[in-house]
Amino acid sequence: AQKITQTQPGMFVQEKEAVTLDCTYDTSDPSYGLFWYKQPSSGEMIFLIYQGSYDQQNATEGRYSLNFQKARKSANLVISASQLGDSAMYFCASKRTQAGTALIFGKGTTLSVSS
Amino acid sequence: DVKVTQSSRYLVKRTGEKVFLECVQDMDHENMFWYRQDPGLGLRLIYFSYDVKMKEKGDIPEGYSVSREKKERFSLILESASTNQTSMYLCASSTGQGTYEQYFGPGTRLTVT
């Protein structure tokens, strides 16, 4: 069955440091996309970054980049120069097979940034 | 600015009540989704819809139904609320093209007592 795995329930980092949040995926669909969302304590889900399975280069959006390793089926999120406002829950997700545009989500990683 | 709105941020209902959660999007998106979020379980798909009057079951449809009479509106219905339906409910929408990025509403925290 299709699965998204985030093995880190919680991560702690100091301001200005870089942090990597892990995500592995398991899909039989040759054309898939991977998403990362951020959920602050207020609850809204904020889209961060997307990587298509056929994209040759790793996706980047400002301080966010995706370390996409197809052979390992991993799509880790790298946040450079962490800020206090990065403290939130982060979800990795992938487009579902056989369900159109619906997404399947991992269980999330809580990131805490301290000063 | 794109927007998905949900009718309530917080809702308290009694066991056995019929509960309606409303979601409206202003982006003319074809696809709409209802997820449930519980600690340690991530987001789980309840129902989704590709078009008006169309609906598809997700992973956990039991105890829920949905209605999509207009393109912009997708309603989640708890026919007879139970305490195990106490949760955060998130609505999302997406276009049927491109990356299929989903835009989320602010969520409704439902408590069933």
CSV table of C-alpha atoms in Angstrom, one decimal:
chain,number,residue,atom,x,y,z
A,1,ALA,CA,0.0,0.0,0.0
A,2,GLN,CA,1.1,3.5,-0.7
A,3,LYS,CA,2.9,5.0,2.3
A,4,ILE,CA,4.6,8.2,3.5
A,5,THR,CA,7.0,7.7,6.4
A,6,GLN,CA,8.3,10.5,8.6
A,7,THR,CA,10.5,8.9,11.3
A,8,GLN,CA,11.2,11.9,13.4
A,9,PRO,CA,8.4,12.8,15.8
A,10,GLY,CA,10.3,15.8,17.0
A,11,MET,CA,13.4,17.8,16.0
A,12,PHE,CA,15.2,20.6,17.9
A,13,VAL,CA,17.4,23.2,16.3
A,14,GLN,CA,18.9,26.5,17.3
A,15,GLU,CA,18.3,29.7,15.4
A,16,LYS,CA,20.4,30.2,12.3
A,17,GLU,CA,21.3,26.5,12.0
A,18,ALA,CA,20.2,24.2,9.2
A,19,VAL,CA,17.9,21.3,9.8
A,20,THR,CA,16.8,18.3,7.7
A,21,LEU,CA,13.4,16.7,8.1
A,22,ASP,CA,13.2,13.2,6.8
A,23,CYS,CA,10.6,11.7,4.5
A,24,THR,CA,10.5,8.4,2.7
A,25,TYR,CA,7.8,7.3,0.3
A,26,ASP,CA,6.5,4.1,-1.2
A,27,THR,CA,4.6,4.3,-4.4
A,28,SER,CA,4.2,2.2,-7.5
A,29,ASP,CA,3.1,5.2,-9.6
A,30,PRO,CA,5.9,6.2,-12.0
A,31,SER,CA,4.6,9.8,-12.1
A,32,TYR,CA,4.3,11.1,-8.6
A,33,GLY,CA,4.8,14.4,-6.8
A,34,LEU,CA,6.0,15.1,-3.3
A,35,PHE,CA,4.9,18.0,-1.2
A,36,TRP,CA,5.9,19.5,2.1
A,37,TYR,CA,3.4,21.5,4.2
A,38,LYS,CA,4.0,23.5,7.4
A,39,GLN,CA,1.4,23.7,10.1
A,40,PRO,CA,2.0,26.3,12.8
A,41,SER,CA,0.2,26.2,16.1
A,42,SER,CA,-2.6,28.2,14.7
A,43,GLY,CA,-3.6,25.2,12.6
A,44,GLU,CA,-3.5,26.3,9.0
A,45,MET,CA,-1.6,24.2,6.5
A,46,ILE,CA,0.9,26.1,4.5
A,47,PHE,CA,2.3,24.8,1.3
A,48,LEU,CA,6.1,25.0,1.2
A,49,ILE,CA,7.6,23.1,-1.7
A,50,TYR,CA,6.9,20.6,-4.4
A,51,GLN,CA,9.1,18.0,-6.3
A,52,GLY,CA,7.9,16.2,-9.3
A,53,SER,CA,9.2,12.7,-9.9
A,54,TYR,CA,10.6,13.6,-13.3
A,55,ASP,CA,12.2,16.8,-12.2
A,56,GLN,CA,16.0,16.6,-12.7
A,57,GLN,CA,16.9,19.2,-10.1
A,58,ASN,CA,16.1,19.4,-6.5
A,59,ALA,CA,13.3,21.9,-5.8
A,60,THR,CA,14.2,25.1,-3.9
A,61,GLU,CA,12.0,27.8,-2.5
A,62,GLY,CA,13.8,30.5,-0.5
A,63,ARG,CA,15.2,28.8,2.6
A,64,TYR,CA,13.5,25.5,1.8
A,65,SER,CA,15.0,22.9,-0.4
A,66,LEU,CA,14.2,19.3,-1.1
A,67,ASN,CA,16.9,16.7,-1.0
A,68,PHE,CA,15.3,14.3,-3.5
A,69,GLN,CA,17.0,10.8,-3.8
A,70,LYS,CA,14.9,8.7,-6.1
A,71,ALA,CA,16.9,5.5,-5.6
A,72,ARG,CA,16.4,5.7,-1.8
A,73,LYS,CA,12.8,6.9,-2.2
A,74,SER,CA,13.5,9.8,0.0
A,75,ALA,CA,12.5,13.5,-0.2
A,76,ASN,CA,14.0,15.2,2.8
A,77,LEU,CA,13.2,18.9,3.5
A,78,VAL,CA,16.1,21.1,4.3
A,79,ILE,CA,15.5,24.4,6.1
A,80,SER,CA,18.5,26.6,6.1
A,81,ALA,CA,19.2,29.4,8.7
A,82,SER,CA,16.3,28.4,10.9
A,83,GLN,CA,14.2,31.1,12.4
A,84,LEU,CA,11.9,31.1,15.5
A,85,GLY,CA,8.9,31.3,13.2
A,86,ASP,CA,9.9,27.9,11.7
A,87,SER,CA,8.7,26.2,14.8
A,88,ALA,CA,5.7,24.2,13.6
A,89,MET,CA,4.7,20.7,12.5
A,90,TYR,CA,5.8,19.7,9.1
A,91,PHE,CA,4.1,17.2,6.8
A,92,CYS,CA,5.4,15.3,3.8
A,93,ALA,CA,2.8,14.2,1.3
A,94,SER,CA,2.5,12.5,-2.0
A,95,LYS,CA,-0.2,12.4,-4.7
A,96,ARG,CA,-2.2,9.2,-4.2
A,97,THR,CA,-2.3,6.5,-6.9
A,98,GLN,CA,-5.9,5.7,-8.0
A,99,ALA,CA,-7.3,8.7,-6.3
A,100,GLY,CA,-6.8,11.5,-8.7
A,101,THR,CA,-5.4,14.6,-7.0
A,102,ALA,CA,-5.9,13.5,-3.4
A,103,LEU,CA,-2.8,13.4,-1.2
A,104,ILE,CA,-1.5,10.9,1.3
A,105,PHE,CA,0.3,12.4,4.3
A,106,GLY,CA,3.0,11.3,6.7
A,107,LYS,CA,2.4,11.6,10.4
A,108,GLY,CA,4.4,14.8,10.7
A,109,THR,CA,7.5,16.1,12.4
A,110,THR,CA,7.4,18.8,15.1
A,111,LEU,CA,10.2,21.2,14.7
A,112,SER,CA,11.2,23.4,17.6
A,113,VAL,CA,13.6,26.3,17.0
A,114,SER,CA,15.2,27.9,20.0
A,115,SER,CA,17.2,31.2,20.4
B,1,ASP,CA,-5.4,36.0,-2.7
B,2,VAL,CA,-6.7,32.4,-2.8
B,3,LYS,CA,-9.0,31.4,-0.1
B,4,VAL,CA,-10.6,28.4,1.5
B,5,THR,CA,-13.0,29.1,4.3
B,6,GLN,CA,-14.6,26.9,6.9
B,7,SER,CA,-17.8,27.7,8.7
B,8,SER,CA,-16.5,27.4,12.2
B,9,ARG,CA,-13.1,27.3,13.9
B,10,TYR,CA,-14.4,25.6,17.0
B,11,LEU,CA,-17.6,23.5,17.4
B,12,VAL,CA,-19.0,21.6,20.3
B,13,LYS,CA,-21.8,19.1,19.7
B,14,ARG,CA,-23.5,16.4,21.7
B,15,THR,CA,-23.4,12.7,20.9
B,16,GLY,CA,-26.1,11.8,18.4
B,17,GLU,CA,-26.5,15.3,16.9
B,18,LYS,CA,-26.3,15.8,13.1
B,19,VAL,CA,-23.3,18.0,12.4
B,20,PHE,CA,-22.6,20.0,9.2
B,21,LEU,CA,-19.2,21.3,8.4
B,22,GLU,CA,-19.1,23.8,5.5
B,23,CYS,CA,-16.2,24.6,3.3
B,24,VAL,CA,-16.1,27.2,0.5
B,25,GLN,CA,-13.3,28.0,-1.9
B,26,ASP,CA,-13.1,31.0,-4.2
B,27,MET,CA,-10.5,29.7,-6.7
B,28,ASP,CA,-12.9,27.9,-9.0
B,29,HIS,CA,-11.1,24.6,-8.2
B,30,GLU,CA,-12.6,21.4,-9.5
B,31,ASN,CA,-11.3,19.2,-6.6
B,32,MET,CA,-12.2,19.5,-2.9
B,33,PHE,CA,-11.3,17.3,0.0
B,34,TRP,CA,-12.1,16.7,3.6
B,35,TYR,CA,-9.4,15.4,6.0
B,36,ARG,CA,-9.3,14.6,9.6
B,37,GLN,CA,-6.2,15.3,11.7
B,38,ASP,CA,-5.5,13.5,15.0
B,39,PRO,CA,-2.3,13.6,17.0
B,40,GLY,CA,0.2,11.0,15.9
B,41,LEU,CA,-1.9,10.0,12.9
B,42,GLY,CA,-1.3,12.9,10.5
B,43,LEU,CA,-4.0,13.8,8.0
B,44,ARG,CA,-6.4,11.1,6.9
B,45,LEU,CA,-8.7,11.5,3.9
B,46,ILE,CA,-12.4,11.2,4.6
B,47,TYR,CA,-14.0,12.1,1.2
B,48,PHE,CA,-13.1,14.0,-1.9
B,49,SER,CA,-15.0,15.4,-4.9
B,50,TYR,CA,-13.9,16.0,-8.5
B,51,ASP,CA,-16.9,17.9,-9.6
B,52,VAL,CA,-20.3,19.0,-8.6
B,53,LYS,CA,-22.5,16.2,-7.3
B,54,MET,CA,-19.5,13.8,-7.5
B,55,LYS,CA,-17.9,12.2,-4.4
B,56,GLU,CA,-15.4,9.5,-3.7
B,57,LYS,CA,-14.6,7.8,-0.4
B,58,GLY,CA,-11.3,8.2,1.2
B,59,ASP,CA,-9.6,6.1,3.9
B,60,ILE,CA,-12.1,6.7,6.7
B,61,PRO,CA,-15.6,7.5,5.3
B,62,GLU,CA,-17.5,5.6,7.9
B,63,GLY,CA,-19.8,7.8,9.9
B,64,TYR,CA,-19.5,10.7,7.4
B,65,SER,CA,-21.2,11.8,4.3
B,66,VAL,CA,-20.6,14.7,2.0
B,67,SER,CA,-22.5,17.0,-0.3
B,68,ARG,CA,-21.3,19.1,-3.3
B,69,GLU,CA,-24.2,20.9,-4.9
B,70,LYS,CA,-22.1,23.9,-6.1
B,71,LYS,CA,-18.6,24.0,-7.3
B,72,GLU,CA,-17.3,26.3,-4.6
B,73,ARG,CA,-18.9,24.5,-1.7
B,74,PHE,CA,-18.2,21.1,-0.1
B,75,SER,CA,-20.0,20.0,3.0
B,76,LEU,CA,-19.1,17.3,5.5
B,77,ILE,CA,-21.9,15.7,7.4
B,78,LEU,CA,-21.7,13.7,10.6
B,79,GLU,CA,-25.0,11.9,10.5
B,80,SER,CA,-25.0,11.0,14.2
B,81,ALA,CA,-22.0,12.5,16.0
B,82,SER,CA,-20.0,10.2,18.3
B,83,THR,CA,-17.2,11.0,20.7
B,84,ASN,CA,-14.6,9.3,18.5
B,85,GLN,CA,-15.3,11.9,15.9
B,86,THR,CA,-13.8,14.6,18.1
B,87,SER,CA,-11.0,15.9,15.9
B,88,MET,CA,-9.6,18.6,13.8
B,89,TYR,CA,-11.3,18.7,10.3
B,90,LEU,CA,-9.5,20.3,7.4
B,91,CYS,CA,-10.9,21.2,4.1
B,92,ALA,CA,-8.8,21.6,1.0
B,93,SER,CA,-9.2,22.3,-2.7
B,94,SER,CA,-7.0,22.0,-5.8
B,95,THR,CA,-7.1,22.6,-9.5
B,96,GLY,CA,-7.2,19.6,-11.8
B,97,GLN,CA,-4.0,20.6,-13.5
B,98,GLY,CA,-0.3,21.2,-12.8
B,99,THR,CA,1.2,20.0,-9.5
B,100,TYR,CA,-2.2,19.5,-7.8
B,101,GLU,CA,-1.1,21.6,-4.9
B,102,GLN,CA,-3.8,21.7,-2.3
B,103,TYR,CA,-5.0,24.9,-0.5
B,104,PHE,CA,-6.3,24.4,3.0
B,105,GLY,CA,-8.9,26.1,5.1
B,106,PRO,CA,-8.1,27.1,8.7
B,107,GLY,CA,-9.7,23.9,10.1
B,108,THR,CA,-12.6,23.2,12.4
B,109,ARG,CA,-11.9,21.7,15.8
B,110,LEU,CA,-14.9,19.6,16.6
B,111,THR,CA,-15.6,18.3,20.1
B,112,VAL,CA,-18.4,15.8,20.6
B,113,THR,CA,-19.5,15.4,24.2
